[in-house]
Amino acid sequence: MFWDYRLLEGEGGWSSQGCQASSGDAATNCTCYHLNSFSVLMSASLVPSSFALTSLSTLGTWASILALVANLAICYLIWPVVVKNKVARLRYTTLVNLTLSLLTGSV
């Protein structure tokens, strides 16, 4: 069965149309003659904008940016104390690069 968005006046529902089940001695095979998208980001209708959702998204983005900047500041302050060998240098360089990448993606 698959989720068919065309059923129930656009609300969607489970449908077995286009699918066949065949069972053997040790297994059951399901064969479907259609393709489905299982993406969470895809919507059949427009999502209404909401002041509350926009505010929460903006607040969450700014909280993430502030946390990433704080992480960079802490790394800058403790760098001379913590980085004493190649492994520690690689570890903290990776952390700084990851933080910078996330910060760049947030802005």
JSON list of C-alpha atoms in Angstrom, two decimals:
[
{"chain": "A", "resi": 1, "resn": "MET", "atom": "CA", "xyz": [0.00, 0.00, 0.00]},
{"chain": "A", "resi": 2, "resn": "PHE", "atom": "CA", "xyz": [1.05, 3.58, -0.50]},
{"chain": "A", "resi": 3, "resn": "TRP", "atom": "CA", "xyz": [-0.20, 7.01, 0.45]},
{"chain": "A", "resi": 4, "resn": "ASP", "atom": "CA", "xyz": [-2.26, 8.46, -2.38]},
{"chain": "A", "resi": 5, "resn": "TYR", "atom": "CA", "xyz": [-2.80, 12.22, -2.09]},
{"chain": "A", "resi": 6, "resn": "ARG", "atom": "CA", "xyz": [-5.63, 12.16, -4.64]},
{"chain": "A", "resi": 7, "resn": "LEU", "atom": "CA", "xyz": [-7.99, 10.21, -2.37]},
{"chain": "A", "resi": 8, "resn": "LEU", "atom": "CA", "xyz": [-10.62, 11.65, -0.03]},
{"chain": "A", "resi": 9, "resn": "GLU", "atom": "CA", "xyz": [-10.97, 14.99, -1.81]},
{"chain": "A", "resi": 10, "resn": "GLY", "atom": "CA", "xyz": [-7.28, 15.85, -1.63]},
{"chain": "A", "resi": 11, "resn": "GLU", "atom": "CA", "xyz": [-6.77, 14.80, 1.98]},
{"chain": "A", "resi": 12, "resn": "GLY", "atom": "CA", "xyz": [-5.04, 11.57, 0.96]},
{"chain": "A", "resi": 13, "resn": "GLY", "atom": "CA", "xyz": [-5.38, 8.00, 2.09]},
{"chain": "A", "resi": 14, "resn": "TRP", "atom": "CA", "xyz": [-3.88, 4.51, 1.81]},
{"chain": "A", "resi": 15, "resn": "SER", "atom": "CA", "xyz": [-4.32, 2.81, -1.55]},
{"chain": "A", "resi": 16, "resn": "SER", "atom": "CA", "xyz": [-3.27, -0.58, -2.88]},
{"chain": "A", "resi": 17, "resn": "GLN", "atom": "CA", "xyz": [-3.95, 0.31, -6.51]},
{"chain": "A", "resi": 18, "resn": "GLY", "atom": "CA", "xyz": [-0.95, -0.51, -8.69]},
{"chain": "A", "resi": 19, "resn": "CYS", "atom": "CA", "xyz": [0.62, -2.85, -6.13]},
{"chain": "A", "resi": 20, "resn": "GLN", "atom": "CA", "xyz": [0.67, -6.66, -6.05]},
{"chain": "A", "resi": 21, "resn": "ALA", "atom": "CA", "xyz": [1.81, -8.97, -3.28]},
{"chain": "A", "resi": 22, "resn": "SER", "atom": "CA", "xyz": [3.08, -12.44, -4.10]},
{"chain": "A", "resi": 23, "resn": "SER", "atom": "CA", "xyz": [4.17, -14.90, -1.43]},
{"chain": "A", "resi": 24, "resn": "GLY", "atom": "CA", "xyz": [6.50, -17.82, -1.77]},
{"chain": "A", "resi": 25, "resn": "ASP", "atom": "CA", "xyz": [7.88, -20.41, 0.62]},
{"chain": "A", "resi": 26, "resn": "ALA", "atom": "CA", "xyz": [10.28, -18.11, 2.43]},
{"chain": "A", "resi": 27, "resn": "ALA", "atom": "CA", "xyz": [9.39, -14.54, 1.45]},
{"chain": "A", "resi": 28, "resn": "THR", "atom": "CA", "xyz": [6.69, -12.15, 0.35]},
{"chain": "A", "resi": 29, "resn": "ASN", "atom": "CA", "xyz": [7.40, -9.78, -2.53]},
{"chain": "A", "resi": 30, "resn": "CYS", "atom": "CA", "xyz": [5.55, -6.54, -3.10]},
{"chain": "A", "resi": 31, "resn": "THR", "atom": "CA", "xyz": [5.64, -5.11, -6.62]},
{"chain": "A", "resi": 32, "resn": "CYS", "atom": "CA", "xyz": [4.33, -1.62, -7.29]},
{"chain": "A", "resi": 33, "resn": "TYR", "atom": "CA", "xyz": [3.98, 0.03, -10.67]},
{"chain": "A", "resi": 34, "resn": "HIS", "atom": "CA", "xyz": [4.30, 3.63, -9.53]},
{"chain": "A", "resi": 35, "resn": "LEU", "atom": "CA", "xyz": [6.82, 5.98, -7.96]},
{"chain": "A", "resi": 36, "resn": "ASN", "atom": "CA", "xyz": [6.34, 7.90, -4.74]},
{"chain": "A", "resi": 37, "resn": "SER", "atom": "CA", "xyz": [8.16, 10.76, -3.13]},
{"chain": "A", "resi": 38, "resn": "PHE", "atom": "CA", "xyz": [8.77, 10.38, 0.59]},
{"chain": "A", "resi": 39, "resn": "SER", "atom": "CA", "xyz": [10.14, 13.88, 1.08]},
{"chain": "A", "resi": 40, "resn": "VAL", "atom": "CA", "xyz": [9.09, 15.76, 4.19]},
{"chain": "A", "resi": 41, "resn": "LEU", "atom": "CA", "xyz": [9.73, 19.10, 2.50]},
{"chain": "A", "resi": 42, "resn": "MET", "atom": "CA", "xyz": [7.25, 18.50, -0.28]},
{"chain": "A", "resi": 43, "resn": "SER", "atom": "CA", "xyz": [3.71, 19.73, 0.20]},
{"chain": "A", "resi": 44, "resn": "ALA", "atom": "CA", "xyz": [0.73, 19.43, -2.11]},
{"chain": "A", "resi": 45, "resn": "SER", "atom": "CA", "xyz": [-0.68, 22.75, -0.89]},
{"chain": "A", "resi": 46, "resn": "LEU", "atom": "CA", "xyz": [0.75, 26.06, 0.22]},
{"chain": "A", "resi": 47, "resn": "VAL", "atom": "CA", "xyz": [1.71, 26.32, 3.88]},
{"chain": "A", "resi": 48, "resn": "PRO", "atom": "CA", "xyz": [0.07, 29.42, 5.39]},
{"chain": "A", "resi": 49, "resn": "SER", "atom": "CA", "xyz": [2.47, 31.90, 6.91]},
{"chain": "A", "resi": 50, "resn": "SER", "atom": "CA", "xyz": [2.08, 32.54, 10.59]},
{"chain": "A", "resi": 51, "resn": "PHE", "atom": "CA", "xyz": [3.51, 35.30, 12.76]},
{"chain": "A", "resi": 52, "resn": "ALA", "atom": "CA", "xyz": [4.22, 32.79, 15.54]},
{"chain": "A", "resi": 53, "resn": "LEU", "atom": "CA", "xyz": [6.11, 30.38, 13.24]},
{"chain": "A", "resi": 54, "resn": "THR", "atom": "CA", "xyz": [8.08, 33.21, 11.64]},
{"chain": "A", "resi": 55, "resn": "SER", "atom": "CA", "xyz": [8.99, 34.60, 15.06]},
{"chain": "A", "resi": 56, "resn": "LEU", "atom": "CA", "xyz": [10.07, 31.20, 16.36]},
{"chain": "A", "resi": 57, "resn": "SER", "atom": "CA", "xyz": [12.19, 30.57, 13.26]},
{"chain": "A", "resi": 58, "resn": "THR", "atom": "CA", "xyz": [13.87, 33.96, 13.58]},
{"chain": "A", "resi": 59, "resn": "LEU", "atom": "CA", "xyz": [14.48, 33.48, 17.31]},
{"chain": "A", "resi": 60, "resn": "GLY", "atom": "CA", "xyz": [15.91, 30.00, 16.73]},
{"chain": "A", "resi": 61, "resn": "THR", "atom": "CA", "xyz": [18.21, 31.23, 13.97]},
{"chain": "A", "resi": 62, "resn": "TRP", "atom": "CA", "xyz": [19.56, 34.05, 16.13]},
{"chain": "A", "resi": 63, "resn": "ALA", "atom": "CA", "xyz": [20.04, 31.70, 19.09]},
{"chain": "A", "resi": 64, "resn": "SER", "atom": "CA", "xyz": [22.05, 29.36, 16.84]},
{"chain": "A", "resi": 65, "resn": "ILE", "atom": "CA", "xyz": [24.16, 32.22, 15.52]},
{"chain": "A", "resi": 66, "resn": "LEU", "atom": "CA", "xyz": [24.88, 33.47, 19.04]},
{"chain": "A", "resi": 67, "resn": "ALA", "atom": "CA", "xyz": [25.83, 29.97, 20.22]},
{"chain": "A", "resi": 68, "resn": "LEU", "atom": "CA", "xyz": [28.18, 29.51, 17.25]},
{"chain": "A", "resi": 69, "resn": "VAL", "atom": "CA", "xyz": [29.84, 32.89, 17.89]},
{"chain": "A", "resi": 70, "resn": "ALA", "atom": "CA", "xyz": [30.22, 31.96, 21.57]},
{"chain": "A", "resi": 71, "resn": "ASN", "atom": "CA", "xyz": [31.80, 28.65, 20.51]},
{"chain": "A", "resi": 72, "resn": "LEU", "atom": "CA", "xyz": [34.31, 30.51, 18.33]},
{"chain": "A", "resi": 73, "resn": "ALA", "atom": "CA", "xyz": [35.12, 32.92, 21.18]},
{"chain": "A", "resi": 74, "resn": "ILE", "atom": "CA", "xyz": [35.70, 30.04, 23.61]},
{"chain": "A", "resi": 75, "resn": "CYS", "atom": "CA", "xyz": [37.91, 28.24, 21.08]},
{"chain": "A", "resi": 76, "resn": "TYR", "atom": "CA", "xyz": [39.92, 31.43, 20.59]},
{"chain": "A", "resi": 77, "resn": "LEU", "atom": "CA", "xyz": [40.38, 31.90, 24.34]},
{"chain": "A", "resi": 78, "resn": "ILE", "atom": "CA", "xyz": [41.39, 28.32, 25.16]},
{"chain": "A", "resi": 79, "resn": "TRP", "atom": "CA", "xyz": [43.41, 27.60, 21.99]},
{"chain": "A", "resi": 80, "resn": "PRO", "atom": "CA", "xyz": [46.86, 28.30, 23.53]},
{"chain": "A", "resi": 81, "resn": "VAL", "atom": "CA", "xyz": [46.08, 26.22, 26.63]},
{"chain": "A", "resi": 82, "resn": "VAL", "atom": "CA", "xyz": [44.56, 23.18, 24.93]},
{"chain": "A", "resi": 83, "resn": "VAL", "atom": "CA", "xyz": [46.52, 22.83, 21.70]},
{"chain": "A", "resi": 84, "resn": "LYS", "atom": "CA", "xyz": [49.81, 21.27, 22.68]},
{"chain": "A", "resi": 85, "resn": "ASN", "atom": "CA", "xyz": [50.23, 18.48, 20.10]},
{"chain": "A", "resi": 86, "resn": "LYS", "atom": "CA", "xyz": [49.21, 17.60, 16.53]},
{"chain": "A", "resi": 87, "resn": "VAL", "atom": "CA", "xyz": [46.14, 15.60, 17.54]},
{"chain": "A", "resi": 88, "resn": "ALA", "atom": "CA", "xyz": [44.74, 18.42, 19.67]},
{"chain": "A", "resi": 89, "resn": "ARG", "atom": "CA", "xyz": [45.52, 20.95, 16.93]},
{"chain": "A", "resi": 90, "resn": "LEU", "atom": "CA", "xyz": [43.69, 18.82, 14.36]},
{"chain": "A", "resi": 91, "resn": "ARG", "atom": "CA", "xyz": [40.73, 18.32, 16.71]},
{"chain": "A", "resi": 92, "resn": "TYR", "atom": "CA", "xyz": [40.31, 22.02, 17.46]},
{"chain": "A", "resi": 93, "resn": "THR", "atom": "CA", "xyz": [40.95, 23.06, 13.85]},
{"chain": "A", "resi": 94, "resn": "THR", "atom": "CA", "xyz": [38.17, 20.71, 12.81]},
{"chain": "A", "resi": 95, "resn": "LEU", "atom": "CA", "xyz": [35.86, 22.15, 15.49]},
{"chain": "A", "resi": 96, "resn": "VAL", "atom": "CA", "xyz": [36.60, 25.72, 14.37]},
{"chain": "A", "resi": 97, "resn": "ASN", "atom": "CA", "xyz": [36.10, 24.85, 10.69]},
{"chain": "A", "resi": 98, "resn": "LEU", "atom": "CA", "xyz": [32.80, 23.10, 11.46]},
{"chain": "A", "resi": 99, "resn": "THR", "atom": "CA", "xyz": [31.63, 26.06, 13.53]},
{"chain": "A", "resi": 100, "resn": "LEU", "atom": "CA", "xyz": [32.58, 28.50, 10.77]},
{"chain": "A", "resi": 101, "resn": "SER", "atom": "CA", "xyz": [30.76, 26.39, 8.18]},
{"chain": "A", "resi": 102, "resn": "LEU", "atom": "CA", "xyz": [27.60, 26.26, 10.27]},
{"chain": "A", "resi": 103, "resn": "LEU", "atom": "CA", "xyz": [27.84, 29.99, 10.94]},
{"chain": "A", "resi": 104, "resn": "THR", "atom": "CA", "xyz": [28.25, 30.71, 7.24]},
{"chain": "A", "resi": 105, "resn": "GLY", "atom": "CA", "xyz": [25.23, 28.54, 6.45]},
{"chain": "A", "resi": 106, "resn": "SER", "atom": "CA", "xyz": [23.12, 30.30, 9.10]},
{"chain": "A", "resi": 107, "resn": "VAL", "atom": "CA", "xyz": [23.72, 33.79, 7.82]}
]
